[in-house]
mmCIF file with all atom_site columns, C-alpha atoms in Angstrom:
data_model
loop_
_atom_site.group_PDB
_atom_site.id
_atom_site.type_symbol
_atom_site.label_atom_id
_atom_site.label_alt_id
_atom_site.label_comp_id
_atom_site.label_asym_id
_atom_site.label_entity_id
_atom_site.label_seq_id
_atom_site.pdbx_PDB_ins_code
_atom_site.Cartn_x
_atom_site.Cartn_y
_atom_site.Cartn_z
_atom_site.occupancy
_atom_site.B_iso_or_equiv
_atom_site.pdbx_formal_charge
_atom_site.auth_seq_id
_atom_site.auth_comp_id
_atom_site.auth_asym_id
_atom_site.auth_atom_id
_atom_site.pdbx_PDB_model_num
ATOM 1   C CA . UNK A 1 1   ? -56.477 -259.322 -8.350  1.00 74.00 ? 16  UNK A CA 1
ATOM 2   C CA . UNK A 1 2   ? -56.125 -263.189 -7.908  1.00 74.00 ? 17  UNK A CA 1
ATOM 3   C CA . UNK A 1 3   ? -59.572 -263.273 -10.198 1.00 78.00 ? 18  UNK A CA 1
ATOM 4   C CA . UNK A 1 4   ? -57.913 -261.005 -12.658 1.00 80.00 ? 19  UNK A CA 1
ATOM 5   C CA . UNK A 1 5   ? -54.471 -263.281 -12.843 1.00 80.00 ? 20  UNK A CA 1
ATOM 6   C CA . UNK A 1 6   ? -56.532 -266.381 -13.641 1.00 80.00 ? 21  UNK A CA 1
ATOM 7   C CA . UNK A 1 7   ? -58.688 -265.097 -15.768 1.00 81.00 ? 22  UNK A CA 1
ATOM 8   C CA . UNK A 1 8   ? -55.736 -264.353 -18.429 1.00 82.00 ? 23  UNK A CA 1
ATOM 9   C CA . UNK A 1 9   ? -54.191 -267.974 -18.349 1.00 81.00 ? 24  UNK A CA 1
ATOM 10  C CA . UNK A 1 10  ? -55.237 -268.852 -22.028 1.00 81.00 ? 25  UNK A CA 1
ATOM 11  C CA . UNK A 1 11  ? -56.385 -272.715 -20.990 1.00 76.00 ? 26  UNK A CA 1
ATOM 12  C CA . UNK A 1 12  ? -58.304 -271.102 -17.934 1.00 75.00 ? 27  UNK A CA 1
ATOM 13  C CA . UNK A 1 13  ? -59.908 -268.933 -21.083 1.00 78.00 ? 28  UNK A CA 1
ATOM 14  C CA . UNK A 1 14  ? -60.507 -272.357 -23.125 1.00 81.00 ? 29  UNK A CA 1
ATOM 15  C CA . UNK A 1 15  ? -62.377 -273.526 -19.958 1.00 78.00 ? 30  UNK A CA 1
ATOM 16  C CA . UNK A 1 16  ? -65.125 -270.667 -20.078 1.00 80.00 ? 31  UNK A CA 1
ATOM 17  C CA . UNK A 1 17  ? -64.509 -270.502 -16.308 1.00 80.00 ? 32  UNK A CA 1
ATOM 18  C CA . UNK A 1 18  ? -67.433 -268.313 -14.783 1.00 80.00 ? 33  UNK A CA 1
ATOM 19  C CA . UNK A 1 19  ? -66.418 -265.386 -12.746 1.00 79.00 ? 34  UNK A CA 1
ATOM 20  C CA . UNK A 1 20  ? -68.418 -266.854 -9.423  1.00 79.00 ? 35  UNK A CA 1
ATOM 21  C CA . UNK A 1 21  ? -66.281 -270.009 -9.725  1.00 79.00 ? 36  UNK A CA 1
ATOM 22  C CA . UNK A 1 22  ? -63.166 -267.492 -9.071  1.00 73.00 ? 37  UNK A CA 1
ATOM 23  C CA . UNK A 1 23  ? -64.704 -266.304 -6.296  1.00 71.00 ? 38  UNK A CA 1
ATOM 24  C CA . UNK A 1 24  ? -65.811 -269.398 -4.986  1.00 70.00 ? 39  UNK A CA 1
ATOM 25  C CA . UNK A 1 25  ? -61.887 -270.351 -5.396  1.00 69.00 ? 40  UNK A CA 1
ATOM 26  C CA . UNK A 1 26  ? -61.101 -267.738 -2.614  1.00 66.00 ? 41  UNK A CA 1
ATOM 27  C CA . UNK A 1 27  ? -62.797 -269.419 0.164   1.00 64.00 ? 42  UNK A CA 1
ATOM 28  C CA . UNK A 1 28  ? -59.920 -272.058 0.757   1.00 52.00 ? 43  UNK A CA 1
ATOM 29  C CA . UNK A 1 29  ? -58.223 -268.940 1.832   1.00 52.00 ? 44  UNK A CA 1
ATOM 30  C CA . UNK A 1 30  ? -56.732 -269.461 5.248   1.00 53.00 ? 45  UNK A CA 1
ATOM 31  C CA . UNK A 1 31  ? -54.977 -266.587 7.390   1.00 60.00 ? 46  UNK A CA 1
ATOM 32  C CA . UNK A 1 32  ? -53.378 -268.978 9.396   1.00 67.00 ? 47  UNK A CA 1
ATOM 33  C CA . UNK A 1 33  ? -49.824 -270.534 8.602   1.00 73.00 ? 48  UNK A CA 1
ATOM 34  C CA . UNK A 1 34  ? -51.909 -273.960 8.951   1.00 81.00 ? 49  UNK A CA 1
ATOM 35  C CA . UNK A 1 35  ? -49.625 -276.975 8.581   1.00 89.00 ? 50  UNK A CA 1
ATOM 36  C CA . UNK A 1 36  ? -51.409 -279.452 11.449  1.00 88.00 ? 51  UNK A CA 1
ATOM 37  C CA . UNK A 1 37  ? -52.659 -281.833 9.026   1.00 89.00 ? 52  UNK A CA 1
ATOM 38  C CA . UNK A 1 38  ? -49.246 -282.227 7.585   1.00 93.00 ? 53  UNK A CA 1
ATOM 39  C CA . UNK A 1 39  ? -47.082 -282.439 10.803  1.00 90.00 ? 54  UNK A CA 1
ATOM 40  C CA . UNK A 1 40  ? -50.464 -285.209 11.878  1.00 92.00 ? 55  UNK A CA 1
ATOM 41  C CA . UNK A 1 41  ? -49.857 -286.881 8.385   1.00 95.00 ? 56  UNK A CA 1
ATOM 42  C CA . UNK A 1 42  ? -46.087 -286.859 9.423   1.00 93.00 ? 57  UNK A CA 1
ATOM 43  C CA . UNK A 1 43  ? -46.543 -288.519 12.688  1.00 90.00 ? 58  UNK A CA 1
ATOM 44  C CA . UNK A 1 44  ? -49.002 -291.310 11.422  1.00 94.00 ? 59  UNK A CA 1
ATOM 45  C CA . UNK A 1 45  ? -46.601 -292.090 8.892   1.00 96.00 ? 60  UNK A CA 1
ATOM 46  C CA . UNK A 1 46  ? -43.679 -291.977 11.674  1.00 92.00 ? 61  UNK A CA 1
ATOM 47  C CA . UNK A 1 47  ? -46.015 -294.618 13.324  1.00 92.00 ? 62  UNK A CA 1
ATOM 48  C CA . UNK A 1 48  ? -45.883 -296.693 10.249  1.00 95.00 ? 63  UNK A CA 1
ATOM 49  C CA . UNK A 1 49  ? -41.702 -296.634 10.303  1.00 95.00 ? 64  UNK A CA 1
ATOM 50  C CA . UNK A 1 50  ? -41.570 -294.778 7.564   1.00 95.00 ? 65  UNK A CA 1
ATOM 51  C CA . UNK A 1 51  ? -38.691 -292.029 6.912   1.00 95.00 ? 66  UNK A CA 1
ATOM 52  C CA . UNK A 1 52  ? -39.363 -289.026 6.425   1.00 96.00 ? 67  UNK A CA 1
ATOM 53  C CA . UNK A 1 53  ? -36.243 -286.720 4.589   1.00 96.00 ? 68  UNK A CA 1
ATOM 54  C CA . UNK A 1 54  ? -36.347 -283.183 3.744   1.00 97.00 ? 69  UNK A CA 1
ATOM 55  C CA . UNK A 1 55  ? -37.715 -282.408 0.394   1.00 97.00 ? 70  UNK A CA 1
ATOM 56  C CA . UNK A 1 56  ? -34.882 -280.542 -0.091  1.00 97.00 ? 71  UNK A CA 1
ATOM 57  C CA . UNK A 1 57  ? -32.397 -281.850 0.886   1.00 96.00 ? 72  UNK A CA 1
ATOM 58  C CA . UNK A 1 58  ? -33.129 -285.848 1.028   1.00 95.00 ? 73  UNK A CA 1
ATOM 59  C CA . UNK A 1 59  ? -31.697 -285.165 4.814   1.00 95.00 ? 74  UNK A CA 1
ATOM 60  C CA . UNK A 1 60  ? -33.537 -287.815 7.101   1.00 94.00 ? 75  UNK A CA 1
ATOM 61  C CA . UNK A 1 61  ? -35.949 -286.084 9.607   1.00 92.00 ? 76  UNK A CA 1
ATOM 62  C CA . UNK A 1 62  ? -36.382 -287.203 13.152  1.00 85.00 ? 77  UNK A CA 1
ATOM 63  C CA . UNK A 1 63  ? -37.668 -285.215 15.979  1.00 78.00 ? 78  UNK A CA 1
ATOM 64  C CA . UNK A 1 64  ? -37.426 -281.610 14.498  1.00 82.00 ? 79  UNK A CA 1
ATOM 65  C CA . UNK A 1 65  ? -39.322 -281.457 11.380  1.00 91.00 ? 80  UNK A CA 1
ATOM 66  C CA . UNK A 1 66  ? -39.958 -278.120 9.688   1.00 94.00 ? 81  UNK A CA 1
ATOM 67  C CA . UNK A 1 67  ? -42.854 -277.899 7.367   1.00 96.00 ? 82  UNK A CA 1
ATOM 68  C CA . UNK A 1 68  ? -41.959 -275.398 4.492   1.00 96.00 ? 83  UNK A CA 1
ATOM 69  C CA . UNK A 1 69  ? -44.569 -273.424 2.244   1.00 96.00 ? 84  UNK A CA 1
ATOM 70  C CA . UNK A 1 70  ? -43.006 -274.221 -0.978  1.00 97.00 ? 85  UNK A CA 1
ATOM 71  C CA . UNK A 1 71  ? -44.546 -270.750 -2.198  1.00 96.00 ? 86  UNK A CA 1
ATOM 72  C CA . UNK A 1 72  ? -44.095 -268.553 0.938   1.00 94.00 ? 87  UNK A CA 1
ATOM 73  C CA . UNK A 1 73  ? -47.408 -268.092 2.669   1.00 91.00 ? 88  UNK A CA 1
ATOM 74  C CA . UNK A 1 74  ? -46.146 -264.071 3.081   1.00 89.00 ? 89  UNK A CA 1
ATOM 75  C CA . UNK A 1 75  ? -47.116 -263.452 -0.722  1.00 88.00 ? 90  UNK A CA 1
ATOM 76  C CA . UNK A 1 76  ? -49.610 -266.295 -0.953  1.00 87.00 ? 91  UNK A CA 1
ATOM 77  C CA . UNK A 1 77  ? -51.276 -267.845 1.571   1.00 87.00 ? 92  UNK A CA 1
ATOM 78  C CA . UNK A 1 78  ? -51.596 -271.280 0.047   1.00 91.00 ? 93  UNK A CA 1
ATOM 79  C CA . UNK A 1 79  ? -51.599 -274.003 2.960   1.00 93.00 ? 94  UNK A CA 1
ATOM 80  C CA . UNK A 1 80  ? -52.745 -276.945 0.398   1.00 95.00 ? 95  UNK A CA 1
ATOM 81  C CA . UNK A 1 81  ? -50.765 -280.346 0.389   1.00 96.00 ? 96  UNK A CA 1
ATOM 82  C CA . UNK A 1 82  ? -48.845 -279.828 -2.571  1.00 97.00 ? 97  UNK A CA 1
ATOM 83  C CA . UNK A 1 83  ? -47.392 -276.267 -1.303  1.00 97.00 ? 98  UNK A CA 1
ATOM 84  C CA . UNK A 1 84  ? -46.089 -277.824 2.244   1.00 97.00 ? 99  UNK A CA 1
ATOM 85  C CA . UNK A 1 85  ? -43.044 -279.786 2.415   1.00 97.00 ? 100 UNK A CA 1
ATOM 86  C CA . UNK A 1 86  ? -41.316 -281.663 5.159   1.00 97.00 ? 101 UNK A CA 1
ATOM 87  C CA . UNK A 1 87  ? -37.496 -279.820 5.529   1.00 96.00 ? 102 UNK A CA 1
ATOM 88  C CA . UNK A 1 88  ? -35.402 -279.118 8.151   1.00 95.00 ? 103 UNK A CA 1
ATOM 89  C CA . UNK A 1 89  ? -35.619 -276.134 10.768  1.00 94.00 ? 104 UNK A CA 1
ATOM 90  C CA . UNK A 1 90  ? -32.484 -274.680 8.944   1.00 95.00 ? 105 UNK A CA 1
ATOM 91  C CA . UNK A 1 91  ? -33.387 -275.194 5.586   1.00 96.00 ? 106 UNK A CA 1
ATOM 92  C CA . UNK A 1 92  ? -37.150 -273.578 6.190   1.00 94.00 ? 107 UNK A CA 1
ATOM 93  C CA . UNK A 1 93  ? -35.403 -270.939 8.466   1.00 94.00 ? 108 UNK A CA 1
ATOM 94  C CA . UNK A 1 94  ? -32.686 -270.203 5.575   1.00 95.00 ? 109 UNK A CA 1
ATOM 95  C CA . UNK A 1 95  ? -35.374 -270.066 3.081   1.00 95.00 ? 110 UNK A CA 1
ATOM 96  C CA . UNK A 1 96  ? -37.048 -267.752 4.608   1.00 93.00 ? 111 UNK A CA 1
ATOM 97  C CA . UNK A 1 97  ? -39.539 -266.041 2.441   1.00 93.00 ? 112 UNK A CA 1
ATOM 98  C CA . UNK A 1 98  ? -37.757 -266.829 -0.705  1.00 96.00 ? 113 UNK A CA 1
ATOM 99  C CA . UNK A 1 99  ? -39.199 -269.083 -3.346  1.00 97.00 ? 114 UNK A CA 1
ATOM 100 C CA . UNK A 1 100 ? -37.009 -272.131 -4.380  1.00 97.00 ? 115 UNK A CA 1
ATOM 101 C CA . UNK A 1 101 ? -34.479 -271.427 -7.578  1.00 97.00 ? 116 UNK A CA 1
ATOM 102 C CA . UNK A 1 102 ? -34.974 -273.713 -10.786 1.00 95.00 ? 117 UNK A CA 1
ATOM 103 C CA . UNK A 1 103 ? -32.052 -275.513 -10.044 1.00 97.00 ? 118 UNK A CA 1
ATOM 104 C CA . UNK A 1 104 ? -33.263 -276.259 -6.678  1.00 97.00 ? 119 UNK A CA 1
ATOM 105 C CA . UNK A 1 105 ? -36.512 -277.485 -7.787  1.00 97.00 ? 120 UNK A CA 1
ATOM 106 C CA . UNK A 1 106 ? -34.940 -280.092 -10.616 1.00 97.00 ? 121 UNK A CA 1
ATOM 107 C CA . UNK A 1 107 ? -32.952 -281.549 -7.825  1.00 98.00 ? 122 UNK A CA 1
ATOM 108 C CA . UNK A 1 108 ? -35.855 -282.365 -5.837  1.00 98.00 ? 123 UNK A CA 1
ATOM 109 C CA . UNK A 1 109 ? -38.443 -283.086 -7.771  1.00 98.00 ? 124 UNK A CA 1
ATOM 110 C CA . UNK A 1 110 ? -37.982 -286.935 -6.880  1.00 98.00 ? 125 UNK A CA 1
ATOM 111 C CA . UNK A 1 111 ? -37.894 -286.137 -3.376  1.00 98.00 ? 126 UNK A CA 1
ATOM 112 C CA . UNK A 1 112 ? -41.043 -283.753 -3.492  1.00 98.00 ? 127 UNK A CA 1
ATOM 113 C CA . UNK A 1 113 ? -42.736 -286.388 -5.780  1.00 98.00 ? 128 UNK A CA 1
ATOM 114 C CA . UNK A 1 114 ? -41.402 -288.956 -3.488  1.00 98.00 ? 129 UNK A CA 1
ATOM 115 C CA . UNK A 1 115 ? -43.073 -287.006 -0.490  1.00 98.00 ? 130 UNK A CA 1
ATOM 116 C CA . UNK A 1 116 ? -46.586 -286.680 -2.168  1.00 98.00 ? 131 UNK A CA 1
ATOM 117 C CA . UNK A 1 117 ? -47.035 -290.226 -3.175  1.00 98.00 ? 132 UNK A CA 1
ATOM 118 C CA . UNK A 1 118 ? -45.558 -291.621 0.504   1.00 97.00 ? 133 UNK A CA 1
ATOM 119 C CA . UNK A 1 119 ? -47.915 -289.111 2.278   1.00 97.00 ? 134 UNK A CA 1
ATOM 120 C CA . UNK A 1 120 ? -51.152 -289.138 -0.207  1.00 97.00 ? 135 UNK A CA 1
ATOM 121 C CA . UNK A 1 121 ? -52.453 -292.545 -0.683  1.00 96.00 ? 136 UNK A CA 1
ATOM 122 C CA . UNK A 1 122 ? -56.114 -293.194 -0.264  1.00 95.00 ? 137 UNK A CA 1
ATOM 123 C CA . UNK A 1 123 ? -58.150 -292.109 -2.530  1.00 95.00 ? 138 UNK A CA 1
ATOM 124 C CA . UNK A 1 124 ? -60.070 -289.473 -0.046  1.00 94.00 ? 139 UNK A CA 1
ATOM 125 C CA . UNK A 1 125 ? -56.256 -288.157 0.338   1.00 96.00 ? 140 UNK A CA 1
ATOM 126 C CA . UNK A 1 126 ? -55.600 -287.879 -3.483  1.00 95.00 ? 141 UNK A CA 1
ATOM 127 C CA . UNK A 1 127 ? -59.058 -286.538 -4.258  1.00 93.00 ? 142 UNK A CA 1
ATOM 128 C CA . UNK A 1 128 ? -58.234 -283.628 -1.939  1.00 94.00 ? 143 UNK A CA 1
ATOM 129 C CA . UNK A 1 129 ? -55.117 -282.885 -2.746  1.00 95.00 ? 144 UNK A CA 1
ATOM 130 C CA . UNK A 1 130 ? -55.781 -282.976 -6.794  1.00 95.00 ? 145 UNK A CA 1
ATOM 131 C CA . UNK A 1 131 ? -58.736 -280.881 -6.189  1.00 92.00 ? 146 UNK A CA 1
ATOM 132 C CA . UNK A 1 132 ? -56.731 -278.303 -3.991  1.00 94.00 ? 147 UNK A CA 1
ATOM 133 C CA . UNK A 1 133 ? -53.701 -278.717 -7.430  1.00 95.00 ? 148 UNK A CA 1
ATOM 134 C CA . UNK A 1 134 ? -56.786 -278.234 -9.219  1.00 92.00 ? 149 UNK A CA 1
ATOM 135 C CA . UNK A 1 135 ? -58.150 -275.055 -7.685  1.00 89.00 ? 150 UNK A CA 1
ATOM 136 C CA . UNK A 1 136 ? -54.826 -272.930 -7.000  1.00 90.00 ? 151 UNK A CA 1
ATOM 137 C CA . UNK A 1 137 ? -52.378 -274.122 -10.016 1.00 91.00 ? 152 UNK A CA 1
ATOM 138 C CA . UNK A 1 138 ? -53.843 -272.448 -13.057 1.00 83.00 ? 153 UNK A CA 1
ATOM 139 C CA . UNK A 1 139 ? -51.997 -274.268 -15.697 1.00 84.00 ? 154 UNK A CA 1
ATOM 140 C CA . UNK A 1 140 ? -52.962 -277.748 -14.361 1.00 86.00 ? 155 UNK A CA 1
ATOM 141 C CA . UNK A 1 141 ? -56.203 -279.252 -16.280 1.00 80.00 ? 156 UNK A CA 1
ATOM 142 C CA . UNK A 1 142 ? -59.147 -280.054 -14.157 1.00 78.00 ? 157 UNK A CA 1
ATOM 143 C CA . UNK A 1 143 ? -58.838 -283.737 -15.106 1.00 79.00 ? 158 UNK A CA 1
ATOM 144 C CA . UNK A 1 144 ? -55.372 -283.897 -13.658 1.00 79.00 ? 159 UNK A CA 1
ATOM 145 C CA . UNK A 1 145 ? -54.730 -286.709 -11.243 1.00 89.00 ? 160 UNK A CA 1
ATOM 146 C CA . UNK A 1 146 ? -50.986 -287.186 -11.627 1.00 95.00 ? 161 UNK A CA 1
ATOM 147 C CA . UNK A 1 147 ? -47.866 -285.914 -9.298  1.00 97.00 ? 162 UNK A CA 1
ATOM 148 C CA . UNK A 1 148 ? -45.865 -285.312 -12.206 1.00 96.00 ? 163 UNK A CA 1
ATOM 149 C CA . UNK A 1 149 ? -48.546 -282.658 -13.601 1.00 96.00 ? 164 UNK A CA 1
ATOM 150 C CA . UNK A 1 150 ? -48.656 -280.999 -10.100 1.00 97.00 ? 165 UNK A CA 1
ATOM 151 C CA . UNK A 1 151 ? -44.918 -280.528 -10.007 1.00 97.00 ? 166 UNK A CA 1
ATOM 152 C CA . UNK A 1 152 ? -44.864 -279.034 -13.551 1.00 96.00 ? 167 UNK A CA 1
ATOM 153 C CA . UNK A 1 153 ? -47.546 -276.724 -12.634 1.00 95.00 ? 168 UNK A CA 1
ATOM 154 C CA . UNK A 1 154 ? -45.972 -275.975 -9.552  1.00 96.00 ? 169 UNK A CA 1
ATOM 155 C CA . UNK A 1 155 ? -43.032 -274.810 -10.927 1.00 96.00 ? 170 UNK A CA 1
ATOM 156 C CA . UNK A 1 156 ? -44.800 -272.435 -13.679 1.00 94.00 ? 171 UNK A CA 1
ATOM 157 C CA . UNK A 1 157 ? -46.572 -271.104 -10.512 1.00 94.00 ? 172 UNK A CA 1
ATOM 158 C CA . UNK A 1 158 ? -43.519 -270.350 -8.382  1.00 95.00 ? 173 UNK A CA 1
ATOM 159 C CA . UNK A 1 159 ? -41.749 -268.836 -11.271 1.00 94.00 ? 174 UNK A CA 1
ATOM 160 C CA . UNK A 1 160 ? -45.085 -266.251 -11.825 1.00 91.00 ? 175 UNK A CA 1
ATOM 161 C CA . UNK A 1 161 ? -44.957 -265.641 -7.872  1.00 91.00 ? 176 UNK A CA 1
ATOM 162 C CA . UNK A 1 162 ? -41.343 -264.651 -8.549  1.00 92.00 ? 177 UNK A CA 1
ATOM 163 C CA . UNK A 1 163 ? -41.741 -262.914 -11.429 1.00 91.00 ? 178 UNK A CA 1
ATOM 164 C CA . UNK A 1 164 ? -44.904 -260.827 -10.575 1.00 88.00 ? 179 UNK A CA 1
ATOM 165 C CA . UNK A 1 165 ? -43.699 -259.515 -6.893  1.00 88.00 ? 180 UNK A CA 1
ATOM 166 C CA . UNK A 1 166 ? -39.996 -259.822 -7.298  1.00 91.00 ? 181 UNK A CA 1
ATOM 167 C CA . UNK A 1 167 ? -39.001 -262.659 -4.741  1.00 90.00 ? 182 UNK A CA 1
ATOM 168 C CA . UNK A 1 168 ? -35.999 -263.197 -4.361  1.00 92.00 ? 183 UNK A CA 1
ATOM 169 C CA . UNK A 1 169 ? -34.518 -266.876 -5.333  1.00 95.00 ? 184 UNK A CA 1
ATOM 170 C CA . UNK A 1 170 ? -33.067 -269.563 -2.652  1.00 96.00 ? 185 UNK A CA 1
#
């Protein structure tokens, strides 16, 4: 189904994207609710005195950090960089399974970009988490390497999620 979706987006069409390279973009998929490398990248940055705040709500996080799937995991398991997000237990709790409203997603898009460029700075770090952007966002060009292009393509991609499974809104 996932091969089907991607093979409609028009610039995915432009491409001439092979059907094995679909397939070859369902290996990343992960069961698991895997957020260690994010919670590690957390602590390292912790170590470094830097503050962390909820991407959304710019709420400073200290000892009980929630890391949110920005798409739930429950209709797609997605654990790259871009879709996990440093919040607060009630915030994650109270969003449930719900993808984040428009409204809530213009008010922190400085904090998410924030987030990304604070947590992703070598270059090993940015190549990994464009390619994994690259991979799962369909709208984003293969030659993308800036935040502001992952955010926009984020965005298209939660409101498709929505759209195509009816999800409700937080």
């Amino acid at each position: 189904q996932w091969v089907r979706e991607m093979q409609v987006y028009t610039s995915n069409k432009a491409r001439d994207i092979d059907l094995q390279t679909y397939h070859n973009g369902l290996i990343w998929l992960d069961e698991a609710h895997d957020t260690y490398s994010i919670r590690r990248k957390v602590t390292q940055l912790r170590d470094e005195e830097k503050t962390i705040v909820s991407a959304w709500s710019n709420t400073k996080l200290n000892q009980s950090i929630h890391i949110d799937h920005c798409i739930p995991f429950a209709y797609w398991p997605n654990n790259d960089k871009w879709n996990l997000l440093p919040s607060t237990e009630k915030e994650n709790l109270t969003k449930s399974d719900r993808v984040p409203s428009k409204t809530r997603m213009i008010e922190a898009r400085s904090r998410i970009l924030d987030w990304w460029q604070l947590a992703w700075t070598s270059e090993s770090e940015k190549s990994q988490f464009f390619h994994e952007a690259n991979l799962s966002l369909p709208t984003l060009s293969t030659s993308a390497h800036d935040f502001d292009d992952v955010f926009d393509a984020m965005q298209f991609q939660i409101y498709g999620v929505r759209q195509r499974l009816q999800i409700s809104e937080w």
